[in-house]
Tab-separated table of C-alpha atoms in Angstrom:
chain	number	residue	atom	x	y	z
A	9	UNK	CA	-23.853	-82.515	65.899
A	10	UNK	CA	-24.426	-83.033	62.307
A	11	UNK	CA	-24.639	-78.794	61.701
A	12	UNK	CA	-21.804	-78.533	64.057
A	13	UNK	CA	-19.548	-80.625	61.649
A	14	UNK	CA	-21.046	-79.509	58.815
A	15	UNK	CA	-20.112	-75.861	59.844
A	16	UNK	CA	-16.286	-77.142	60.435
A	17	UNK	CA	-15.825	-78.182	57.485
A	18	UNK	CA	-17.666	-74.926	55.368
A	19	UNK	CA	-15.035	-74.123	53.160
A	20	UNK	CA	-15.166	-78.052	50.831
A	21	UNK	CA	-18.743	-77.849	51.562
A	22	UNK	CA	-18.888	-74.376	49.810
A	23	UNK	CA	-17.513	-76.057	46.970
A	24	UNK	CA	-19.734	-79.015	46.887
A	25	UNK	CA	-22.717	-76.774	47.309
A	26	UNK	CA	-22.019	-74.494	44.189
A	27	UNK	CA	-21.157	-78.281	42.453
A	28	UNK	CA	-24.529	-79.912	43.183
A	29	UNK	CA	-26.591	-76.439	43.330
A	30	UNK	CA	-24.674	-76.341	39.209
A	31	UNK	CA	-26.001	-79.905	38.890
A	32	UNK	CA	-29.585	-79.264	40.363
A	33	UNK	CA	-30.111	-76.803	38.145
A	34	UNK	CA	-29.136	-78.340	34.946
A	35	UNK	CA	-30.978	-81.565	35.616
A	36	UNK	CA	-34.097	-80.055	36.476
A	37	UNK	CA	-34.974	-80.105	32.860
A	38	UNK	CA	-34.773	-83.658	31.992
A	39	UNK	CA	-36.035	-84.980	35.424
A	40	UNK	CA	-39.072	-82.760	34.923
A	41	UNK	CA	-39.966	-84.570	31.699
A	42	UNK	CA	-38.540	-87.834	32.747
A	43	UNK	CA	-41.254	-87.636	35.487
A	44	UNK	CA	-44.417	-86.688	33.639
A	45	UNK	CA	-43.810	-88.549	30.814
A	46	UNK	CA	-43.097	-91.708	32.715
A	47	UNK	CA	-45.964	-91.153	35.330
A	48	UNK	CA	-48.368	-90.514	32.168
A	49	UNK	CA	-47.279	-93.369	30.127
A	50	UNK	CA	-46.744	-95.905	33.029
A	51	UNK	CA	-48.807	-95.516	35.899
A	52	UNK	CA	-52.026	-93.169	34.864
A	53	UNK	CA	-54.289	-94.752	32.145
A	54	UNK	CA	-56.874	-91.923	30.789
A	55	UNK	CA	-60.409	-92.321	31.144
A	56	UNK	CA	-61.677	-92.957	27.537
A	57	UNK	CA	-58.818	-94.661	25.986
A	58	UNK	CA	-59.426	-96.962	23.165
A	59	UNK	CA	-58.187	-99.949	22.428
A	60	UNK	CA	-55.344	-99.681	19.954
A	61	UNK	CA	-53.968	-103.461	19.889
A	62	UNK	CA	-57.057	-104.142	17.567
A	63	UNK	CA	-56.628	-100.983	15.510
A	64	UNK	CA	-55.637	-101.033	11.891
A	65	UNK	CA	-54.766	-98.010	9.237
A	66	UNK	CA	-54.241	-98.450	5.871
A	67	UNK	CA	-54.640	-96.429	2.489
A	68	UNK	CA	-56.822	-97.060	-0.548
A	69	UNK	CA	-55.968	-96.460	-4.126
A	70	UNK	CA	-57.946	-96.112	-7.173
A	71	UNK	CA	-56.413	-97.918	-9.532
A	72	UNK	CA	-58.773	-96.595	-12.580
A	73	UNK	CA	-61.142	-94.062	-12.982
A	74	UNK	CA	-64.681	-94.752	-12.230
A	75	UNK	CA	-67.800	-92.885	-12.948
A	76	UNK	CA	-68.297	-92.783	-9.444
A	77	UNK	CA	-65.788	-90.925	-7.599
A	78	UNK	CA	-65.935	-92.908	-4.259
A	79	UNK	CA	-67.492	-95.908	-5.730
A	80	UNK	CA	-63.865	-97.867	-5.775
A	81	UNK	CA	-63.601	-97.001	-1.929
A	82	UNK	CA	-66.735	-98.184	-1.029
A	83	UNK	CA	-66.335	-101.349	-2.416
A	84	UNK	CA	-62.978	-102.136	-0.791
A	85	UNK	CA	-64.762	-100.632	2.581
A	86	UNK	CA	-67.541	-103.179	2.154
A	87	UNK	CA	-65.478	-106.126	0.704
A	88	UNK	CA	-63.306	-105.624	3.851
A	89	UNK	CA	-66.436	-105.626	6.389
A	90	UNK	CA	-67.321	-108.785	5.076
A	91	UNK	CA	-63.947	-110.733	6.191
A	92	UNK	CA	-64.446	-112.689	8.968
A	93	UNK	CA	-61.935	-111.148	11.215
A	94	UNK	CA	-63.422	-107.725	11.197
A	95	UNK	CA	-65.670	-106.203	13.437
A	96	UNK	CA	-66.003	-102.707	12.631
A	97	UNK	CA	-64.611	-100.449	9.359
A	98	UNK	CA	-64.802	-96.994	8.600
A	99	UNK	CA	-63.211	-94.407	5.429
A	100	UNK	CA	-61.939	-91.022	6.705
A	101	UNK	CA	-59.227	-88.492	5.464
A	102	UNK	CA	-58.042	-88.298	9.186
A	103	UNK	CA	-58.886	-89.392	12.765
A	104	UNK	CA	-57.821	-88.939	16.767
A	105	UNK	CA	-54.138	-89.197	16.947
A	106	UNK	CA	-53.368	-89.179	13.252
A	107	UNK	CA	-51.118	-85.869	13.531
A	108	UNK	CA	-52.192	-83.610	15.667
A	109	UNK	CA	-50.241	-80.510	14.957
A	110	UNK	CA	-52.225	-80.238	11.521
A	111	UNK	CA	-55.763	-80.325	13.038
A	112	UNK	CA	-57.438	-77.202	12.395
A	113	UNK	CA	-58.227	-75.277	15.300
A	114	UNK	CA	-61.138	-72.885	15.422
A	115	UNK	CA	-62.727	-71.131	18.645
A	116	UNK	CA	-65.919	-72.384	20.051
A	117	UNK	CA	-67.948	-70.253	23.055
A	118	UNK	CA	-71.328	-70.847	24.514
A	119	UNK	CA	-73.924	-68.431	22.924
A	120	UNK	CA	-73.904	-66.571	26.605
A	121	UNK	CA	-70.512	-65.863	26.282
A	122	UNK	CA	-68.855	-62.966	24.183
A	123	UNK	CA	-66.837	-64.046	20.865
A	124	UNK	CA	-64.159	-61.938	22.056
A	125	UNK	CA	-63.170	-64.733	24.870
A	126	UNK	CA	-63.572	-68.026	22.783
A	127	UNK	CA	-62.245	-71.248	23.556
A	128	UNK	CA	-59.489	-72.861	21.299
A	129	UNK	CA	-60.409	-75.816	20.245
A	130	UNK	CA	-59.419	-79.208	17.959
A	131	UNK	CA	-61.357	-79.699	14.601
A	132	UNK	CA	-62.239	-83.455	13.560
A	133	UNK	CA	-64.908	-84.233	10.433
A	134	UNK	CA	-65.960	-87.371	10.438
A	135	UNK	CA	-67.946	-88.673	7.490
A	136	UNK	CA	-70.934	-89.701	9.391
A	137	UNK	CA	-72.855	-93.219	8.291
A	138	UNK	CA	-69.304	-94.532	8.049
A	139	UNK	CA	-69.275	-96.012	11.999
A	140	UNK	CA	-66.335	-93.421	12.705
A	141	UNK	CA	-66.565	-93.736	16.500
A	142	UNK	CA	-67.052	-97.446	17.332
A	143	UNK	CA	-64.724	-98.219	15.110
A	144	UNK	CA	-62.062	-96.080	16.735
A	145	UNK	CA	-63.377	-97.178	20.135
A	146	UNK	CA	-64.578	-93.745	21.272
A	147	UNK	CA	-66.768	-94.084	24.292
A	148	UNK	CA	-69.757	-91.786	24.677
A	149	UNK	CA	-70.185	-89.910	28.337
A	150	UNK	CA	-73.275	-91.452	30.472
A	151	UNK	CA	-76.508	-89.293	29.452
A	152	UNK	CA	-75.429	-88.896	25.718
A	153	UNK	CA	-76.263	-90.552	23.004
A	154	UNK	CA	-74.138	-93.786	22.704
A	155	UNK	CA	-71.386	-93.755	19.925
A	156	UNK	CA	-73.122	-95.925	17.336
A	157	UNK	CA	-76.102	-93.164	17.091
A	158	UNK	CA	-73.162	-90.258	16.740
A	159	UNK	CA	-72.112	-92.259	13.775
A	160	UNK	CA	-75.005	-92.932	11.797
A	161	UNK	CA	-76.643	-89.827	12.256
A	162	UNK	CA	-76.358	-86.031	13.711
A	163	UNK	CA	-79.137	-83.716	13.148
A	164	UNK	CA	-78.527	-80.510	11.249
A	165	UNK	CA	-76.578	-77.806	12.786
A	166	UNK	CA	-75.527	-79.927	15.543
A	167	UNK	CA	-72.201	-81.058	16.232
A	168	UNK	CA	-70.405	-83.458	19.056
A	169	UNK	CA	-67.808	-82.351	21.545
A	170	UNK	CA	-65.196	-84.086	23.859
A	171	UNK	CA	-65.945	-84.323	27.287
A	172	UNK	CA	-63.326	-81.643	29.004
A	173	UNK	CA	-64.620	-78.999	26.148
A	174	UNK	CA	-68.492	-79.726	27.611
A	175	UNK	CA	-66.499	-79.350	31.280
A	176	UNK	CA	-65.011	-76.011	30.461
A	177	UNK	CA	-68.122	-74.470	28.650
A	178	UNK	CA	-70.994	-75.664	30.617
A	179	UNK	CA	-69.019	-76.771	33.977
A	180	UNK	CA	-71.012	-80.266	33.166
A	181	UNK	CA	-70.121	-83.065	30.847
A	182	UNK	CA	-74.377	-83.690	30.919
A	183	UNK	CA	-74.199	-81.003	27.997
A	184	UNK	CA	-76.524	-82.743	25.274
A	185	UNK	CA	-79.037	-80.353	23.978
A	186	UNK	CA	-76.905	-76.708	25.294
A	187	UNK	CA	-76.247	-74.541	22.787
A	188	UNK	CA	-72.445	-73.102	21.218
A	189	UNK	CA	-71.089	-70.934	18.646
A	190	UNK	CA	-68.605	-72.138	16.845
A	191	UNK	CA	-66.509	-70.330	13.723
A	192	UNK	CA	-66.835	-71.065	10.664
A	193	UNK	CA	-63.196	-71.964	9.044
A	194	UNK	CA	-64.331	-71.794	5.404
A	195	UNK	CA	-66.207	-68.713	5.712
A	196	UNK	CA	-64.015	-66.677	7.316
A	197	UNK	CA	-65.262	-64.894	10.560
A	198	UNK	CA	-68.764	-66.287	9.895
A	199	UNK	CA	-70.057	-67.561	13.263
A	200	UNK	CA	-72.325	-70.677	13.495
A	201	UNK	CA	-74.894	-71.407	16.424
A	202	UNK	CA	-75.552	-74.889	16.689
A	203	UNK	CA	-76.886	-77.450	19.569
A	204	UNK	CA	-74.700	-80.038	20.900
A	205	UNK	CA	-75.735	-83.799	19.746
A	206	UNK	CA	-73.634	-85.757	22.003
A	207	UNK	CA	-70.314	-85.452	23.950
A	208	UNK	CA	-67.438	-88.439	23.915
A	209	UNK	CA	-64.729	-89.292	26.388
A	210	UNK	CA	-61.377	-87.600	26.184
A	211	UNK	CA	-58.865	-89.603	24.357
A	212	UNK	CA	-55.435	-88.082	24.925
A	213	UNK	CA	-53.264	-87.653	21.295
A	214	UNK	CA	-49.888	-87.117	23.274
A	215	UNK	CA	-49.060	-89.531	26.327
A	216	UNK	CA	-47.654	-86.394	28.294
A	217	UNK	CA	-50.190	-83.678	27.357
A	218	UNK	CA	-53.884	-83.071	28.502
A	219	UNK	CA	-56.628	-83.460	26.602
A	220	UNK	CA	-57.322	-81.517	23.170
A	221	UNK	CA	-60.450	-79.785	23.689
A	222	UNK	CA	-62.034	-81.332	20.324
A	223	UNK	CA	-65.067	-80.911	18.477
A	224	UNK	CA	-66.637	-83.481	16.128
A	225	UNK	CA	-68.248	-81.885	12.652
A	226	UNK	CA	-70.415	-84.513	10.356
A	227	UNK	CA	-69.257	-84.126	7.062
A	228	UNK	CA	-69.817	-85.759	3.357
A	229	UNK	CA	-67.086	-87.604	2.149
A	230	UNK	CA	-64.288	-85.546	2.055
A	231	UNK	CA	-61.661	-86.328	-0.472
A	232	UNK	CA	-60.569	-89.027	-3.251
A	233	UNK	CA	-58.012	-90.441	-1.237
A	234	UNK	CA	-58.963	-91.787	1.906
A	235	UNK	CA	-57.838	-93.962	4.277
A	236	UNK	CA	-59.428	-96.556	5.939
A	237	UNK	CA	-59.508	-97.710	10.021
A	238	UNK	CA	-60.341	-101.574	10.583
A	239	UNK	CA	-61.019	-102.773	14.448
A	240	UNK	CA	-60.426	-106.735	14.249
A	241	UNK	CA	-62.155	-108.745	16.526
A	242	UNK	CA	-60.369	-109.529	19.776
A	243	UNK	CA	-59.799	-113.283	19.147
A	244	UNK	CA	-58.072	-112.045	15.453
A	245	UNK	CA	-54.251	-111.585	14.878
A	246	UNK	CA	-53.034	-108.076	13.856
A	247	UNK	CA	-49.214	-108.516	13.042
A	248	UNK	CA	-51.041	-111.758	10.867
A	249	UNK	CA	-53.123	-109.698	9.538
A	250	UNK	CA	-51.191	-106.956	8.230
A	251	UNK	CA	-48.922	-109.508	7.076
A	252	UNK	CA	-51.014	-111.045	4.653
A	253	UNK	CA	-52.306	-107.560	3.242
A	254	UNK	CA	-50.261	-105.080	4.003
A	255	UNK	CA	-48.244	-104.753	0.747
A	256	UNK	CA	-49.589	-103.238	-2.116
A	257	UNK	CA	-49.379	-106.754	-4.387
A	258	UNK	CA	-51.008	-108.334	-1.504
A	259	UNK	CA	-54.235	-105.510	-0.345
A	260	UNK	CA	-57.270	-106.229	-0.264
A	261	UNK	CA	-58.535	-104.991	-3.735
A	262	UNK	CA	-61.946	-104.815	-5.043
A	263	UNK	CA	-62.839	-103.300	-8.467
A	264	UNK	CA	-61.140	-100.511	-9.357
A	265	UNK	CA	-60.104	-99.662	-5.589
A	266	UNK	CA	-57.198	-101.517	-3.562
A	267	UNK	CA	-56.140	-101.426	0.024
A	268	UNK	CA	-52.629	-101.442	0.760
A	269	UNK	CA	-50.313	-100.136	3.436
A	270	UNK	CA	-51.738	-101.444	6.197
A	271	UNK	CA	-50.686	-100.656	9.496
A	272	UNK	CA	-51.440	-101.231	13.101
A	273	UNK	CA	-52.284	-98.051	14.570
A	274	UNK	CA	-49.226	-98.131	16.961
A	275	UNK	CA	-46.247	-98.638	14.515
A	276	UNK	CA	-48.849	-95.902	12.108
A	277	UNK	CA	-48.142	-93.578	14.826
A	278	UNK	CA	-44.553	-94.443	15.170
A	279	UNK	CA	-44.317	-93.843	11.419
A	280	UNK	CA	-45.514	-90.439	11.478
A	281	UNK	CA	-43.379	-87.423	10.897
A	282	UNK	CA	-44.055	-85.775	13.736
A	283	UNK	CA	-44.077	-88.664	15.959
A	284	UNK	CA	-40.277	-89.570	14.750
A	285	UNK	CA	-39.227	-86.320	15.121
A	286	UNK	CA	-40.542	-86.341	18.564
A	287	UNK	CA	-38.889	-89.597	18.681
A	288	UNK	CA	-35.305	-88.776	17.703
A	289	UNK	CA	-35.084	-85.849	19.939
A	290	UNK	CA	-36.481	-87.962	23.127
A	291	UNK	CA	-33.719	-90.699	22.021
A	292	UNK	CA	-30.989	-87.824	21.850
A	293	UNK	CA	-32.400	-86.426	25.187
A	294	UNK	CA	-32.315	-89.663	26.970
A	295	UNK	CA	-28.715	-90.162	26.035
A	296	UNK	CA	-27.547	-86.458	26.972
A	297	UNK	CA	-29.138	-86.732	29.860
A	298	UNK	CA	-27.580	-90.302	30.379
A	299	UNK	CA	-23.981	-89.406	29.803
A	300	UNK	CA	-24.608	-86.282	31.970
A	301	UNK	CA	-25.656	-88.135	35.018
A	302	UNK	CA	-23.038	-90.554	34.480
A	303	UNK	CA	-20.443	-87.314	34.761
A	304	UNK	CA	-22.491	-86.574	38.000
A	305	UNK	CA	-21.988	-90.094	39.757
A	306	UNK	CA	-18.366	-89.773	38.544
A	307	UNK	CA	-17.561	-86.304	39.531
A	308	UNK	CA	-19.732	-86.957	42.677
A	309	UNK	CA	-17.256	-89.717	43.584
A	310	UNK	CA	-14.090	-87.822	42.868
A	311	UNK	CA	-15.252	-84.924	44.920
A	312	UNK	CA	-15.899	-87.162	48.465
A	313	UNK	CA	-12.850	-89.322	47.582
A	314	UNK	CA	-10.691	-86.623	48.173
A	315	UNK	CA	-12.986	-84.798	50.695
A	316	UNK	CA	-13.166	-88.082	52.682
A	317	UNK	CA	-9.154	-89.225	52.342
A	318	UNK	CA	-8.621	-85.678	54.095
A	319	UNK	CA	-10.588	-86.939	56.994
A	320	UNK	CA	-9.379	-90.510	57.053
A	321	UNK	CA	-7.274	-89.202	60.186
A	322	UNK	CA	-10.443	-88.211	62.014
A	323	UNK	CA	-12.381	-91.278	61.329
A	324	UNK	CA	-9.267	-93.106	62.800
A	325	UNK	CA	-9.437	-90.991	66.108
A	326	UNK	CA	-13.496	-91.423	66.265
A	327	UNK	CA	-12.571	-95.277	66.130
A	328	UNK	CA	-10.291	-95.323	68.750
A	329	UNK	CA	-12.825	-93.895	71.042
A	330	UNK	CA	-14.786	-96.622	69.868
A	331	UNK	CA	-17.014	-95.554	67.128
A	332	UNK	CA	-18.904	-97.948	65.026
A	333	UNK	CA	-18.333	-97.690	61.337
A	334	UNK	CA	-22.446	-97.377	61.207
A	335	UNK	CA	-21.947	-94.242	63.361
A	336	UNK	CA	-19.484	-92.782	61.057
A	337	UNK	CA	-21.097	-93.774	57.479
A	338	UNK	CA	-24.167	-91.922	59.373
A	339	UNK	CA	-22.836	-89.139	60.263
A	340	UNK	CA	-20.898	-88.450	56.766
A	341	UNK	CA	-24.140	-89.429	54.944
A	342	UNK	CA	-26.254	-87.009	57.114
A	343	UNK	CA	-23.772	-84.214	56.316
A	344	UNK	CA	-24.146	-85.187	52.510
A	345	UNK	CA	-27.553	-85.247	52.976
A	346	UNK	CA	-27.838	-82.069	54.630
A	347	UNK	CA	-25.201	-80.114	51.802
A	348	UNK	CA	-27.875	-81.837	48.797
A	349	UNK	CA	-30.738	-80.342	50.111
A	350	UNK	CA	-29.043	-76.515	50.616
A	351	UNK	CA	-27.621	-77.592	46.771
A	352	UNK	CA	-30.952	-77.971	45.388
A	353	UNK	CA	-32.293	-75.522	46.787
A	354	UNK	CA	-30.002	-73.171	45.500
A	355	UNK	CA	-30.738	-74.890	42.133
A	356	UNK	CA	-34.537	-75.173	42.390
A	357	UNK	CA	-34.517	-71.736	43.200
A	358	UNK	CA	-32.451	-70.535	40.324
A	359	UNK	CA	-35.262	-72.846	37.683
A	360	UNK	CA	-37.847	-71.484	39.330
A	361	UNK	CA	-36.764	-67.692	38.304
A	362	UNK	CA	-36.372	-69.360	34.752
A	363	UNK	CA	-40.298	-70.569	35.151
A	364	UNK	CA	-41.418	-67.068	36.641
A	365	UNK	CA	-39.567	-65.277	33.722
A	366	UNK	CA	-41.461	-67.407	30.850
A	367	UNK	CA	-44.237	-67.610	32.418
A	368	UNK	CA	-44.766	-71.176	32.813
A	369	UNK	CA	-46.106	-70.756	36.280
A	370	UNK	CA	-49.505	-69.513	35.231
A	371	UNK	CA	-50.059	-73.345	34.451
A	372	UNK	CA	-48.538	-76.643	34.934
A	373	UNK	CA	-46.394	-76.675	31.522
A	374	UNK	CA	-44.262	-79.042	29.949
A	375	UNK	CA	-41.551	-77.092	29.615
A	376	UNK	CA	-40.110	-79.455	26.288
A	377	UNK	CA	-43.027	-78.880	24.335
A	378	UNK	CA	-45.081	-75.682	25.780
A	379	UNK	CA	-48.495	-77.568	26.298
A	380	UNK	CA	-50.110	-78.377	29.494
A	381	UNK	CA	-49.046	-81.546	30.997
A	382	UNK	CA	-51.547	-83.768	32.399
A	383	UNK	CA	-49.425	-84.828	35.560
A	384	UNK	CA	-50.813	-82.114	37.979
A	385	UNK	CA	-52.894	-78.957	37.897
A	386	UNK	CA	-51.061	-76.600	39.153
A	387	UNK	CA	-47.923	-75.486	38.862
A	388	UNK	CA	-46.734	-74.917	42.324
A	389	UNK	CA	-47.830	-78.637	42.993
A	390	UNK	CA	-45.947	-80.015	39.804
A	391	UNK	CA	-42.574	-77.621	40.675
A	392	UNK	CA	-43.055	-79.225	44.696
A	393	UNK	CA	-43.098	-82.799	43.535
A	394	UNK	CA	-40.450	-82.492	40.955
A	395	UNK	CA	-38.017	-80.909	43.382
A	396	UNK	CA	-38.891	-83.345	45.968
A	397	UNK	CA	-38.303	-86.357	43.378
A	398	UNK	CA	-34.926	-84.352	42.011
A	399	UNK	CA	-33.745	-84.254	45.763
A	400	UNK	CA	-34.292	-87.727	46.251
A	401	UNK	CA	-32.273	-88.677	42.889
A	402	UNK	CA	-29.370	-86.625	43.439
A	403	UNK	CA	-29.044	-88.007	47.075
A	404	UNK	CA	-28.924	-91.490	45.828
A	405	UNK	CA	-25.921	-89.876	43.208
A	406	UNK	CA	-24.095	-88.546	46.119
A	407	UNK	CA	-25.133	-91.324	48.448
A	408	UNK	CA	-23.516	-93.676	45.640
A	409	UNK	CA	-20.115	-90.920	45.455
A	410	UNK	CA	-19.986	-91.273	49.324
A	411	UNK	CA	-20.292	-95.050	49.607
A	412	UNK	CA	-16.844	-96.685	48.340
A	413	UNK	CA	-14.426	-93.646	49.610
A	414	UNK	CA	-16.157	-93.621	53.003
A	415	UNK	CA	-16.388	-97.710	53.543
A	416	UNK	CA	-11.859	-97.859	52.227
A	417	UNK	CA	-11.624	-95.228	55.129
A	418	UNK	CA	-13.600	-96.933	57.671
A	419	UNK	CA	-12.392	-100.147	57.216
A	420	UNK	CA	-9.017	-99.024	57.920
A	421	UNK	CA	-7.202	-100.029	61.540
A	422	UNK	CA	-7.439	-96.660	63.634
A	423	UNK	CA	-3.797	-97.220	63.360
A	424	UNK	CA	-3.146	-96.754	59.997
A	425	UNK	CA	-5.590	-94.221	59.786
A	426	UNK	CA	-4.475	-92.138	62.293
A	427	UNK	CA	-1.273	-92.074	59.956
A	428	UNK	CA	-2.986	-91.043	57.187
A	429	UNK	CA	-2.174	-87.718	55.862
């Protein structure tokens, strides 16, 4: 019945099919990301994430020269260890989720692999004695050594990797003791073969991206401006904290070295170029894509008002017979439902040409930034869920564009309906 009258009335359906397929296609995009960034952010917490709440960043200035280059920094570092709200404290130049399109990358390869297929990976030095993992709250896999022994001490030629760069080199994250080469960035192509000290969780830098295959390199310490990373204990107040020393005039200072800028690692992060950038454009998106569906539900609405007045007459004759207005509403919405679903997908169809083209079907891709998303594994999975979500949305649009148009003609006498023209 519902095909039968959906058939009758082909030629406004045609229309509305080209309207919606127009609309499926276009909104693809932004439901895409809306999806995996929400379902990341929202509903799937990472294995390995660290506690941020706790989590301060702040910068340390000499304020004279000293005969010892670092000497100022070390005495803020232990001046600050000593406050009673601290637990942990640690000097670096940068750390996980600082900004990570200037990590260096390098490629890394197990010593029975060929160089020529290496793995891309993330660089981090960390100056080691300086409690660089606790005090980020990196978590050590079960079988390594725990993060506390990373920090203090990593035997020569050894380095630490992340837990999904173990997975993909050694199909294991028990990888403790196997052996990788590595390039060497300041020597050029020189390759390095080194063991594997210990391998920590996967802490993800971008909420809708997978894991950065990283590596972990020991260093000395490696400049004369470094920053600092404080973890307060969990009964102490961060915003009261930062307060009190955040300001230059007000850091923590300690001979010819002061702390100031202070930061919780959050609002750090939401301080960041790159992360205000990202910022900005995900604002401008959201309102685009905002105003857009807003012209949807109103177009929408237009469209069946005038599709529906033309069939006031028939709803007036199906009443007479004695029709219930629940019969009616149900068949319209089953014909609506029925011309969505041919809409999208004709409009499905047309993206997925767009994903074959650039390629982004070798992978599940966010197709905003390029990287792999961490929503799915494939992408014939991700492109089926999204298109099943994207159906669902744009049938509560035209479910919404159906609604007040179809209830006005209903709720008419069959009288005055059937003199409706």
């Amino acid at each position: 019945m519902t095909l039968k009258t959906f058939w009758s009335h082909r030629k406004q359906n045609g229309w509305l099919i080209v309207e919606l397929a127009l609309i499926c296609f276009l909104s693809y995009f932004f439901i895409d990301n809306a999806v995996v960034v929400g379902y990341n952010t929202y509903f799937c917490r990472a294995d390995g994430e660290f506690e941020k709440e706790h989590l301060l960043v702040g910068q340390i200035a000499i304020t004279q020269d000293s005969e010892d280059l670092f000497a100022p920094a070390y005495a803020v570092r232990d001046r600050v260890r000593s406050m009673p709200e601290v637990e942990s404290v640690c000097l670096t130049h940068s750390f996980v989720g600082d900004n990570y399109q200037s990590y260096d990358k390098l490629d890394v390869c197990t010593e029975t692999d060929t160089i020529t297929d290496p793995t891309t990976v993330f660089l981090h030095e960390y100056v080691f004695g300086e409690h660089y993992f606790e005090t980020l709250g990196l978590k050590s896999v079960e079988g390594s050594p725990s993060v506390e022994t990373l920090s203090e001490w990593c035997p020569n030629d050894s380095v630490i990797i992340s837990r999904s760069l173990a997975i993909a080199l050694f199909g294991t994250d028990q990888a403790v003791g196997r052996r990788i080469v590595r390039q060497n960035k300041k020597h050029g192509d020189e390759w390095l073969h080194q063991t594997v000290a210990g391998v920590i969780e996967d802490v993800k830098v971008v909420a809708n991206q997978r894991y950065f295959y990283s590596i972990y390199v020991p260093t000395t310490f490696p400049n004369n401006t470094p920053r600092m990373l404080i973890r307060l204990k969990a009964n102490a107040d961060p915003k009261s904290f930062v307060a009190k020393y955040g300001e230059m005039k007000t850091g923590i200072s300690e001979g010819n070295g002061v702390l100031y800028g202070l930061k919780t690692y959050d609002d750090y992060r939401k301080s960041s170029s790159v992360l205000n950038k990202t910022t900005i454009i995900m604002t401008l998106v959201g309102a685009f894509l905002f105003i857009f569906m807003l012209n949807v539900v109103i177009g929408t609405l237009g469209t069946y008002w005038l599709q529906i007045r033309k069939r006031t007459e028939d709803f007036g004759i199906m009443r007479s017979f004695g029709a219930k207005r629940r019969d009616i509403f149900g068949m319209v919405w089953k014909e609506a439902a029925l011309l969505t679903f041919a809409a999208c997908i004709i409009g499905q169809l047309l993206w997925l040409q767009i994903a074959l083209i650039f390629g982004l079907a070798n992978g599940s891709v966010d197709v905003m930034t390029g990287h792999e998303t961490d929503w799915v594994n494939t992408f014939w999975l991700h492109f089926f869920i999204v298109c099943v979500i994207q159906y669902l949305v744009i049938l509560v649009i035209v479910t919404l564009g159906i609604l007040v148009p179809s209830l006005i003609a209903m709720y008419k006498r069959p009288v005055e309906a059937l003199r409706h023209e």
